[in-house]
Structure formats: structure tokens, C-alpha cells
Amino acid sequence: MAVSYICRLLAGFLLFYNAETGYELFSIGCQLELDGKIEEALVYYERARRLSPDSPEIYTVIANALFKIREFDQGIKYCKEGLRIAPDNDDLYYTLAIGYIGKGDLKSAVVIYERLLEKSPQDIELYNSLSILYEATGEFKKASGILLNMPDTLKNSDIFVRLGALAGKENDHTTALTYYRRAFTMDTTNVTALVGLGTGYDLLNVKDSAIYYYEKSLIEDSLLLTVGKRLVELYSDTEQYRDLIKIAGKILEREYKNGYIRRSLGFSLYKMGMFKEALQEFLLASRLDPDDTYSKFYIGRIYLEDGDYEAAVKEIEDALKVNPDFIELWIYLGFIAIDIKDFKTARHAFTEAAHRGGDLIQVYYLLGVVSEMERRYTDAYYNYKKALKYNPDDLSSLEALANLCERLGRKDEAFRTFHKIIEIDTTNAVALNYVGYTLAEQNDSLEYALELINRALVLEGDNAYYLDSRGWVFYQMGRYEAALEELKKAAQLAEDAIIFEHLGDIYMKLNDPTNAAAAYQRALEQDPQNQKIRKKLEQLNK
């Protein structure tokens, strides 16, 4: 209750009872309280009370003044003394409840508000106050129940917002959404309801709906620095980079030095291919926060994409000085080293990544790649095997191992590995073709081989090598005309010794030595050291 109101109320009251001194004492007390001199005011209030001990209002004034200086027990004592004089005085009960709240005795405050509510069942503020008290004591169901049981005529948009907030605190976000939606239906200008809807969907991970309601809530300009910042995160999560760029710009107009928003803006610009603009944002973010290793990481990436290896390495190394446990920095340093063929640095970087808790599958795979580039094939083989020890289904390691085994002449292992790849990834055209062609070479399971190669050709219909494989299956099946058609297509798409050799073999089966010789000749031109093809040609020329 405001001091000025109480002063006006009691001035007339005290004047009536003691025209000589009551009004003067009370007026002096009011002025002192208004000036912030509470303890001095209390002296005059007490003198006024002694002149009018039967006035309940003076007890209310004294109690409120005591509460201001946190003398809650003393204030409560005056309230109770006043209630002995006027046991039905609501103002004293309200003041007593405030005292209990001040000293943390919320349960006693609840009892008082329940009593007041019985007397005034149409007072919406009592429902709200009692609900807040129950919420403060952790009794969320009672807090909701008070509001739900109030007369329907009193339930407005703000009441349903409160109900939504309470349901949210109980992690019942679906029910919370129902209340917030009801609040918004009742009052489409209720921005708190819009924020509640956005928050509910956000917590349920329904990001598109969360974004929709958060965006609508921004009709309230003051929410830009709160809801707007959450929208930045959601736009990033959902790759809505244009929207992120727009709202980040508005936020930065007010918070120029907000490094997080500037970094997010840089990331969006980077993803949009606007590398020059992205670089400027990352540089600004890095200057605002010298410990911002994320920005340095992307500065390094942009420099690398521009071919400025020296600047890229400098940024990555500077970031690693700040945070040597930033694993992606080590990985990217390794990538840079691979690009400039500094394999020693690459191995060091990937090993550091592993040492600092990096993904061992990725690290061993990358170490295998480095070893293979150095032609240290045995080391590469064992690194790929180590990666597969941690995850036998890692496709990158399986593909690398299969191709390496093929290169090293480990045909059986290559075949088994490619077959495993097909089991994991049924759309891997390379593996489908390899297994199919190998079966054709072995003249084994030709129908299955044809099925696999057909699946590869569905994925890559103009691949000359897959067409060659299908032609070779037809050859093994004795379907020479069909084989010839496939090999002619393949020969038109690629100049390859094996394709021309297969074409020559088919012509031989079709009793066409002239075209066979021409095909072998073209094969030999592609692979002059191939003695097998040379012998086939020599036999034809005898």
C-alpha cells in the first residue's frame, strides 16, 4: 500500500480523534518516510498510535514501514496487534501476508491469502497471488489448480499465460502449448503468449514452429535482444542463413561488440559463399575476443580456400595456443599440411587430435591417408585396420582399405571388403561394380553379378567401366551380341586398355578377327607394356 495513500487516509482519521497533535505527528512521520528516514518516521508513527490505539490503519502503516527496514517479525507483531482490535480488517491481513513473505514464511502467507479469497472470490489478484505463492513453495499443481478453479468470467489471457508457464515448469510442454494457444486466441496482442508458444515448441524440438512464433513475438521490439538471439541459434540449426544474416544485423546495431552474434553472422555468410564478408565478421569477432578460437578456425579455413597457406597456418596455430584441446583445429592443421604435402606435420597434427580425445576412427583413417600418400602402404593398411577395429562399419575406412588392397594385389581381401560395403551401403556404385566384375572374372554367380552391376548403372548410367563390367558378364554368359553392344558404348566413353581388350575378345568369339585386331591394337596403344594383349595381337597377325 503506497505511503501517500495511507497518509491521506489517516490524516482525516487522526484529525477527528485528536485535533491537537495526532495529525501533526502522523504528517511528520509520513514526510520522514517519504524522505527515506524510516526509523525516524517510526518514532512519530508510534506516538500517533498511542494517541489513537484503536485505529487499525496506524498498525498497517507501522508494519509496512518496519518491512522496509526488514524488521519483519516486529512488523508482523504490529499486524497481529491491529487484528485484535479489528479482526476483519483486510488491509491488515494483506500486510501480514507481506510480512510472512518477507521473512520467507510462505506457508503462513498462503493461509492468509486463502482466508482472503474465501471472503472475496471475485478478486482476480488474490487468485494470482495465491498461485504465485504455491509456485514459490514448489507446489505447481496447486498453483495451477487455484487458477483453473477460479470463475470462468475472471480467466483472461494473462491467466492462461500463467497456466502455460506453470505447465512448462512441470515439463508438460504439450499442455503448456494448449494454455498459451488459448491465451493468444483470447488476445492476439499478448506477446508473452507468443513467446510461450515459441518456447514450448522449442523445448519439444519442433524448430519450425518455434521459429514461427518467436518471429511473431518480435512485434515487441524489446524482445530483439532475448528472443532474437535465440532465433539466431535456431536459424543456424535449421540452415536458414539468409534470415540469420538479417536478424543478426539488427542485433548488432544495438550490440556492436556482441562477439557471439558476429561470429554466427560470419558463419552464415561463409555458408552462403560470401567469404570476403564472412572473413570481416570473423576478424572483428576475433579482435573483440582474442580467445575466440572458433573465429580463428574459420579465418584459417577462408585463408586456405584463398590459397594463402601461410596465413591459414598462422591463424590455426594462434588458436591452438589459446585452446590446444580444440580438436578440429588439429584436424584442420593436418588437412592444410596434406595440401602442401607436409606429411610430417600432418601426422603430428592428427596424432595430437587423437591424444586430446579426438575420434580415433577419423584419426586412424586420416593417418592411413597420409601414409598412403607417402607410399607407405603397409602403414596405411594397418591404420585403416585400426580405424575399423573401433568401428567395423566405418565406410570411409572400408572404402580406403578395399581400394588399397586392390592396389596391393590383395584381391580376396578387396573383394570381401567391397562386399561388406554393399551390406552397409546398398547404393555404393563402386562396390557394386567391383563385386559384380570380380564375380564375372571368376565366372561365378553371374546372375547375381549382373544384378549388382545393373544397380551400379542405375546410379551412374554413363560410367564406361560399369558398362564394361556388364558387357563382361554377358560375355561369360555366352551372350556375345549383348556383350558387344555394351563394350561399344564403353569404348565410346573411355579410352582404356581393358575395355579395348574385352572388345577384342568379344569380336574373336563372333569370328571377326579384323575388328578384334583393331581393338587389340587400340588396347596396346593405351598400355604398351601389356604382354598379354601383345600376344593376342601377334597370334592374330600370324
C-alpha positions in Angstrom: 0.0 0.0 0.0 1.5 3.4 -1.0 2.7 5.7 1.7 0.9 8.7 0.1 -2.4 6.9 0.1 -2.1 5.9 3.8 -1.1 9.4 4.7 -4.3 10.8 3.1 -6.4 8.0 4.8 -5.1 8.5 8.3 -4.8 12.3 8.2 -8.6 12.7 8.4 -8.9 9.8 10.8 -6.4 11.1 13.3 -7.6 14.7 13.0 -11.0 13.5 14.1 -9.7 11.8 17.2 -7.1 14.3 18.3 -7.2 17.7 16.7 -4.3 19.0 18.6 -1.4 16.5 18.0 -2.5 13.3 16.1 -2.5 14.9 12.6 0.8 16.7 13.2 2.6 13.6 14.4 1.3 11.4 11.6 2.1 14.1 8.9 5.7 14.4 10.2 6.0 10.6 10.1 4.7 10.4 6.5 7.2 13.1 5.4 10.1 11.4 7.0 9.2 8.1 5.4 8.9 9.7 2.0 12.4 11.1 2.6 13.7 7.6 3.3 14.1 8.2 7.0 12.2 5.2 8.1 13.4 4.8 11.7 12.7 8.5 12.5 9.3 8.1 10.9 8.5 5.1 13.1 9.1 7.3 16.3 6.3 9.7 15.2 4.0 6.8 14.0 4.3 5.2 17.4 3.5 8.5 19.2 0.4 8.8 16.9 -0.6 5.2 17.7 -0.5 5.9 21.4 -2.9 8.8 20.8 -5.2 6.5 18.7 -4.6 2.9 19.8 -7.9 1.7 18.3 -7.1 2.8 14.8 -6.3 -0.4 12.7 -4.8 1.8 9.9 -1.9 3.1 12.0 -0.9 -0.6 12.7 -0.8 -1.1 8.9 1.4 1.9 8.4 3.8 1.0 11.1 4.1 -2.6 9.9 4.8 -1.5 6.3 7.5 0.9 7.5 9.1 -1.9 9.5 9.1 -4.2 6.5 11.0 -1.5 4.6 13.9 -1.9 7.0 13.5 -5.7 7.0 12.1 -5.8 10.6 9.6 -8.4 9.6 9.0 -10.0 13.0 8.3 -6.6 14.6 6.0 -5.7 11.7 4.1 -8.9 12.0 3.7 -8.3 15.7 2.0 -4.9 15.0 -0.3 -6.5 12.4 -1.4 -9.1 14.9 -2.0 -6.4 17.5 -4.1 -4.5 15.0 -6.1 -7.6 14.1 -7.0 -8.0 17.8 -8.7 -4.6 17.5 -10.1 -5.1 14.0 -10.2 -8.9 13.3 -11.9 -8.5 9.9 -9.6 -5.8 8.5 -8.5 -7.0 5.1 -5.7 -4.4 4.8 -4.1 -5.8 7.9 -4.3 -9.3 6.6 -2.7 -8.2 3.3 0.1 -6.5 5.2 0.6 -9.5 7.5 0.9 -11.7 4.4 3.6 -9.4 3.0 5.5 -9.7 6.3 5.4 -13.5 6.2 6.6 -13.4 2.6 9.4 -11.0 3.5 10.7 -13.4 6.2 10.3 -16.4 4.0 7.4 -18.0 5.8 5.4 -18.6 2.6 3.1 -21.2 4.1 1.7 -18.7 6.6 1.2 -16.3 3.8 -0.7 -18.9 1.9 -3.1 -19.5 4.8 -3.9 -15.7 4.9 -4.5 -15.5 1.2 -6.8 -18.5 1.3 -8.8 -16.8 4.0 -9.0 -13.6 2.0 -10.0 -15.5 -1.1 -13.0 -17.1 0.8 -14.2 -13.5 1.6 -13.5 -12.1 -1.9 -14.0 -14.9 -4.5 -14.2 -12.4 -7.4 -10.8 -10.8 -6.7 -8.5 -11.9 -9.6 -5.4 -10.5 -7.8 -6.0 -12.9 -4.9 -6.0 -15.9 -7.2 -2.8 -14.7 -8.9 -1.1 -14.0 -5.6 -2.1 -17.4 -4.1 -1.0 -19.1 -7.3 2.4 -17.4 -7.1 2.8 -18.4 -3.5 2.1 -22.0 -4.3 4.6 -21.9 -7.2 7.2 -20.4 -4.9 6.8 -23.3 -2.5 7.2 -25.7 -5.4 3.6 -26.8 -5.4 2.9 -26.4 -9.1 -0.2 -28.4 -9.3 -1.8 -26.4 -6.5 -0.6 -23.2 -8.2 -2.3 -24.3 -11.4 -5.4 -25.6 -9.6 -6.1 -22.2 -8.0 -6.2 -20.6 -11.4 -8.2 -23.4 -13.0 -10.8 -23.3 -10.2 -11.4 -19.5 -10.5 -14.6 -18.4 -12.1 -14.5 -18.5 -15.9 -15.5 -14.9 -16.0 -12.2 -14.0 -14.4 -10.0 -16.1 -16.7 -8.3 -13.8 -19.1 -5.4 -14.1 -21.5 -2.8 -13.4 -18.7 -4.3 -16.2 -16.6 -3.7 -18.7 -19.4 -0.2 -17.4 -19.9 0.4 -18.2 -16.2 -1.0 -21.7 -16.6 1.2 -22.2 -19.6 4.3 -21.2 -17.6 3.3 -23.5 -14.7 2.8 -26.5 -17.1 6.2 -25.7 -18.6 7.9 -25.8 -15.2 6.5 -29.3 -14.8 8.0 -30.2 -18.2 4.5 -30.7 -19.6 5.2 -28.7 -22.7 2.2 -30.1 -24.7 -0.2 -28.8 -22.1 1.7 -25.6 -21.8 1.2 -25.1 -25.6 -2.6 -25.6 -25.1 -2.7 -22.8 -22.5 -0.5 -20.4 -24.5 -2.6 -21.0 -27.6 -5.8 -20.3 -25.5 -4.2 -17.1 -24.2 -3.3 -16.0 -27.8 -6.8 -16.8 -29.1 -8.2 -14.5 -26.3 -5.8 -11.7 -27.0 -3.8 -11.8 -30.3 -1.7 -8.9 -28.9 -0.4 -10.9 -26.0 3.3 -11.1 -26.8 4.0 -13.2 -23.7 1.7 -15.9 -25.1 3.6 -15.8 -28.4 6.9 -16.2 -26.6 5.4 -19.1 -24.6 4.3 -20.8 -27.8 7.7 -20.4 -29.3 9.4 -21.7 -26.1 7.1 -24.7 -25.9 7.8 -25.8 -29.4 11.5 -25.0 -28.9 11.6 -27.3 -25.9 9.8 -30.0 -27.9 12.4 -29.6 -30.6 9.8 -28.6 -33.2 12.1 -25.9 -34.6 10.0 -24.6 -37.5 7.0 -23.9 -35.2 9.3 -22.3 -32.6 10.8 -20.0 -35.2 7.3 -19.1 -36.4 6.1 -17.9 -33.0 9.4 -16.3 -32.0 9.3 -14.3 -35.2 5.7 -13.1 -34.5 6.7 -12.1 -30.9 9.3 -9.6 -32.3 6.5 -7.2 -32.9 7.6 -6.3 -29.3 10.9 -4.5 -30.2 12.3 -5.0 -26.7 12.5 -8.8 -27.3 15.1 -8.4 -30.1 18.0 -8.9 -27.6 16.4 -12.0 -26.0 14.1 -13.8 -28.4 16.1 -12.5 -31.3 19.3 -14.1 -30.0 17.5 -17.5 -29.7 16.3 -17.1 -33.3 20.0 -16.7 -34.3 20.7 -20.1 -32.9 17.6 -21.7 -34.4 18.3 -20.2 -37.8 21.8 -21.7 -37.6 20.5 -25.1 -36.6 18.0 -25.1 -39.5 20.4 -23.6 -42.0 18.2 -20.6 -42.6 21.2 -18.4 -43.2 19.5 -15.5 -45.0 17.2 -15.0 -42.0 20.1 -15.3 -39.6 22.0 -12.6 -41.5 19.0 -10.3 -41.4 18.3 -10.6 -37.6 22.0 -10.6 -36.7 22.4 -7.3 -38.4 19.6 -5.8 -36.3 21.0 -7.1 -33.1 24.5 -5.8 -33.9 23.0 -2.3 -34.5 22.4 -2.3 -30.7 25.2 -4.6 -29.5 28.1 -3.9 -31.9 30.5 -5.7 -29.7 28.5 -8.9 -29.3 31.1 -11.5 -30.4 28.8 -14.5 -30.4 26.3 -12.8 -32.8 29.1 -11.5 -35.0 30.6 -15.0 -35.1 27.2 -16.5 -36.0 26.8 -13.9 -38.8 30.3 -14.8 -40.1 29.3 -18.5 -40.2 26.1 -17.8 -42.1 28.0 -15.6 -44.6 30.6 -18.4 -45.0 27.8 -20.9 -45.7 26.3 -18.6 -48.3 29.6 -18.4 -50.1 30.2 -14.8 -49.1 33.8 -15.5 -48.0 35.1 -11.9 -48.0 32.2 -10.6 -45.9 32.5 -13.7 -43.6 36.2 -13.0 -43.1 35.5 -9.5 -42.0 33.0 -10.7 -39.3 35.3 -13.4 -38.1 38.2 -10.9 -37.9 36.0 -8.5 -35.9 34.8 -11.2 -33.5 38.4 -12.4 -33.0 39.5 -8.8 -32.2 36.6 -8.4 -29.7 37.6 -11.6 -28.0 41.2 -12.7 -28.5 40.3 -16.1 -27.0 37.7 -16.8 -29.7 39.3 -19.9 -31.3 36.1 -20.6 -33.3 36.5 -17.4 -35.3 40.2 -18.1 -35.8 39.4 -21.6 -37.1 37.2 -20.1 -39.8 39.6 -17.4 -40.6 42.1 -20.1 -41.2 39.7 -22.0 -43.5 39.0 -18.9 -45.6 42.7 -18.2 -46.0 43.3 -21.8 -47.0 40.5 -21.6 -49.6 42.1 -18.5 -51.0 45.4 -20.5 -51.2 47.1 -18.4 -48.5 48.6 -21.4 -46.7 50.9 -19.3 -44.5 48.2 -17.1 -43.2 45.9 -20.1 -42.6 48.6 -21.9 -40.6 49.2 -18.8 -38.5 45.6 -18.5 -37.5 45.3 -22.2 -36.7 48.5 -22.1 -34.6 47.4 -18.9 -32.8 44.1 -20.6 -31.9 45.9 -23.7 -30.7 48.0 -21.6 -28.3 44.7 -20.4 -26.8 43.0 -23.7 -26.8 45.2 -26.7 -27.5 42.3 -29.1 -26.8 40.2 -27.7 -29.8 40.4 -31.0 -31.7 39.0 -29.6 -35.0 41.9 -27.2 -35.1 44.4 -30.1 -35.1 42.4 -31.9 -37.7 42.3 -28.8 -40.0 46.0 -28.2 -39.4 46.5 -31.7 -40.7 44.4 -31.0 -43.8 46.5 -27.9 -44.5 49.7 -30.0 -44.1 48.3 -32.6 -46.6 47.6 -29.9 -49.1 51.1 -28.6 -49.0 52.5 -32.2 -48.8 54.0 -31.6 -45.4 53.2 -35.2 -44.3 55.3 -35.0 -41.1 53.2 -32.1 -39.8 50.0 -33.8 -40.9 51.0 -37.0 -38.9 51.8 -34.8 -35.9 48.5 -32.9 -36.1 46.4 -36.0 -36.4 48.2 -37.7 -33.5 47.7 -34.6 -31.3 44.0 -34.8 -32.2 43.9 -38.4 -31.0 45.9 -37.6 -27.9 43.4 -34.9 -26.9 40.3 -37.1 -27.2 39.6 -36.9 -30.9 37.6 -39.5 -32.8 40.1 -42.4 -33.2 38.2 -43.8 -36.2 38.7 -40.5 -38.0 42.2 -40.1 -36.8 43.4 -43.5 -37.9 41.7 -43.1 -41.2 43.5 -39.8 -41.8 46.8 -41.3 -40.7 46.1 -44.0 -43.3 45.5 -41.4 -46.0 48.8 -39.7 -45.1 50.7 -43.0 -45.2 49.2 -43.9 -48.5 50.1 -40.5 -50.0 53.7 -41.2 -48.8 53.5 -44.6 -50.5 54.0 -46.2 -47.1 51.3 -48.8 -48.0 51.9 -51.2 -45.1 51.5 -48.4 -42.6 48.4 -47.2 -44.4 46.9 -50.7 -44.4 47.4 -51.1 -40.6 46.0 -47.6 -39.9 42.8 -48.4 -41.8 42.5 -51.7 -39.9 42.9 -49.8 -36.6 40.1 -47.5 -37.6 37.9 -50.5 -38.4 38.8 -52.0 -35.1 36.9 -49.1 -33.4 34.0 -49.2 -35.9 33.9 -52.2 -38.3 31.2 -50.4 -40.4 33.0 -47.1 -41.0 32.5 -46.6 -44.7 35.4 -44.2 -45.3 37.9 -46.7 -43.8 36.3 -49.6 -45.6 36.5 -47.9 -49.0 40.1 -46.8 -48.4 41.1 -50.3 -47.3 39.3 -52.0 -50.2 41.0 -49.8 -52.8 44.4 -50.2 -51.1 44.0 -54.0 -51.1 43.1 -53.9 -54.8 46.2 -51.8 -55.5 48.4 -54.1 -53.4 47.1 -57.2 -55.2 45.2 -58.5 -52.2 42.3 -59.4 -54.3 40.4 -61.7 -51.9 40.5 -59.1 -49.1 39.5 -56.3 -51.5 36.5 -58.5 -52.7 35.4 -59.2 -49.1 35.8 -55.6 -48.1 33.8 -54.3 -51.1 31.1 -56.9 -50.4 30.8 -55.6 -46.8 30.5 -52.1 -48.1 27.5 -53.2 -50.1 25.9 -54.7 -47.0 26.2 -51.3 -45.3 25.6 -49.0 -48.2 23.4 -50.6 -50.9 23.9 -47.6 -53.2 27.7 -47.7 -53.3 28.2 -47.9 -57.1 31.9 -48.5 -56.8 31.5 -51.5 -54.5 28.5 -52.9 -56.6 30.6 -52.8 -59.7 33.7 -54.2 -58.1 32.0 -57.3 -56.6 30.0 -57.8 -59.8 33.0 -57.6 -62.1 35.1 -59.8 -59.8 32.4 -62.5 -59.9 32.3 -62.1 -63.7 36.1 -62.6 -63.9 35.7 -65.8 -61.8 32.8 -66.9 -64.0 30.8 -67.3 -60.7 27.3 -66.3 -59.7 26.8 -64.5 -63.0 23.1 -63.6 -62.4 24.0 -62.1 -59.1 26.9 -60.3 -60.7 24.6 -58.9 -63.3 22.1 -57.7 -60.7 24.9 -55.8 -58.8 26.3 -54.2 -62.0 22.8 -53.2 -63.1 22.3 -51.5 -59.7 25.5 -49.6 -60.2 24.4 -48.5 -63.7 21.1 -47.2 -62.3 23.2 -44.9 -60.2 25.7 -44.0 -62.9 24.3 -44.9 -66.3 27.1 -43.4 -68.4 30.0 -44.9 -66.5 32.2 -46.6 -69.1 33.7 -49.1 -66.6 30.3 -50.2 -65.3 29.2 -50.8 -68.9 32.4 -52.8 -69.5 31.6 -54.9 -66.4 28.1 -55.6 -67.7 29.5 -56.5 -71.1 31.9 -58.9 -69.5 29.1 -60.6 -67.6 27.3 -61.1 -70.9 30.5 -62.4 -72.4 30.8 -65.0 -69.6 27.1 -65.9 -70.1 27.8 -66.5 -73.8 25.6 -63.6 -74.8 28.1 -62.1 -77.2 25.9 -59.8 -79.2 24.7 -58.2 -75.9 28.2 -58.0 -74.7 29.4 -56.3 -78.0 26.7 -53.6 -77.6 27.8 -52.8 -74.0 31.5 -52.7 -74.9 31.0 -50.5 -77.9 29.2 -48.0 -75.6 32.0 -48.3 -73.1 34.7 -47.7 -75.8 33.0 -44.5 -76.9 33.1 -43.2 -73.3 36.6 -44.1 -72.3 40.0 -44.8 -73.8 41.0 -47.8 -71.6 43.2 -50.8 -72.4 41.0 -53.3 -70.6 37.8 -52.1 -72.4 39.5 -52.5 -75.8 40.9 -55.9 -74.8 37.4 -57.0 -73.8 36.1 -55.7 -77.1 38.7 -57.6 -79.0 37.9 -60.8 -77.1 34.2 -60.4 -78.0 35.0 -59.9 -81.7 37.0 -63.1 -81.5 34.0 -65.0 -80.2 32.0 -63.5 -83.0 34.6 -64.7 -85.6 35.5 -61.1 -86.6 39.3 -61.1 -86.4 39.7 -57.8 -88.3 37.8 -55.8 -85.7 39.4 -57.9 -83.0 42.8 -56.9 -84.2 41.8 -53.3 -84.3 40.5 -53.4 -80.8 43.7 -55.1 -79.5 45.8 -52.5 -81.3 44.0 -49.7 -79.5 44.4 -51.5 -76.2 48.1 -51.8 -76.8 48.3 -48.1 -77.6 46.8 -47.4 -74.1 49.1 -50.0 -72.4 52.3 -50.6 -74.5 53.9 -52.8 -71.8 50.9 -55.2 -71.6 52.4 -58.5 -72.8 49.1 -60.3 -72.6 47.5 -58.0 -75.2 50.6 -58.1 -77.4 50.5 -61.9 -77.6 46.8 -61.8 -78.6 47.6 -59.4 -81.4 50.6 -61.3 -82.5 48.6 -64.6 -82.8 46.1 -62.8 -85.0 48.8 -61.5 -87.3 50.4 -64.9 -87.9 
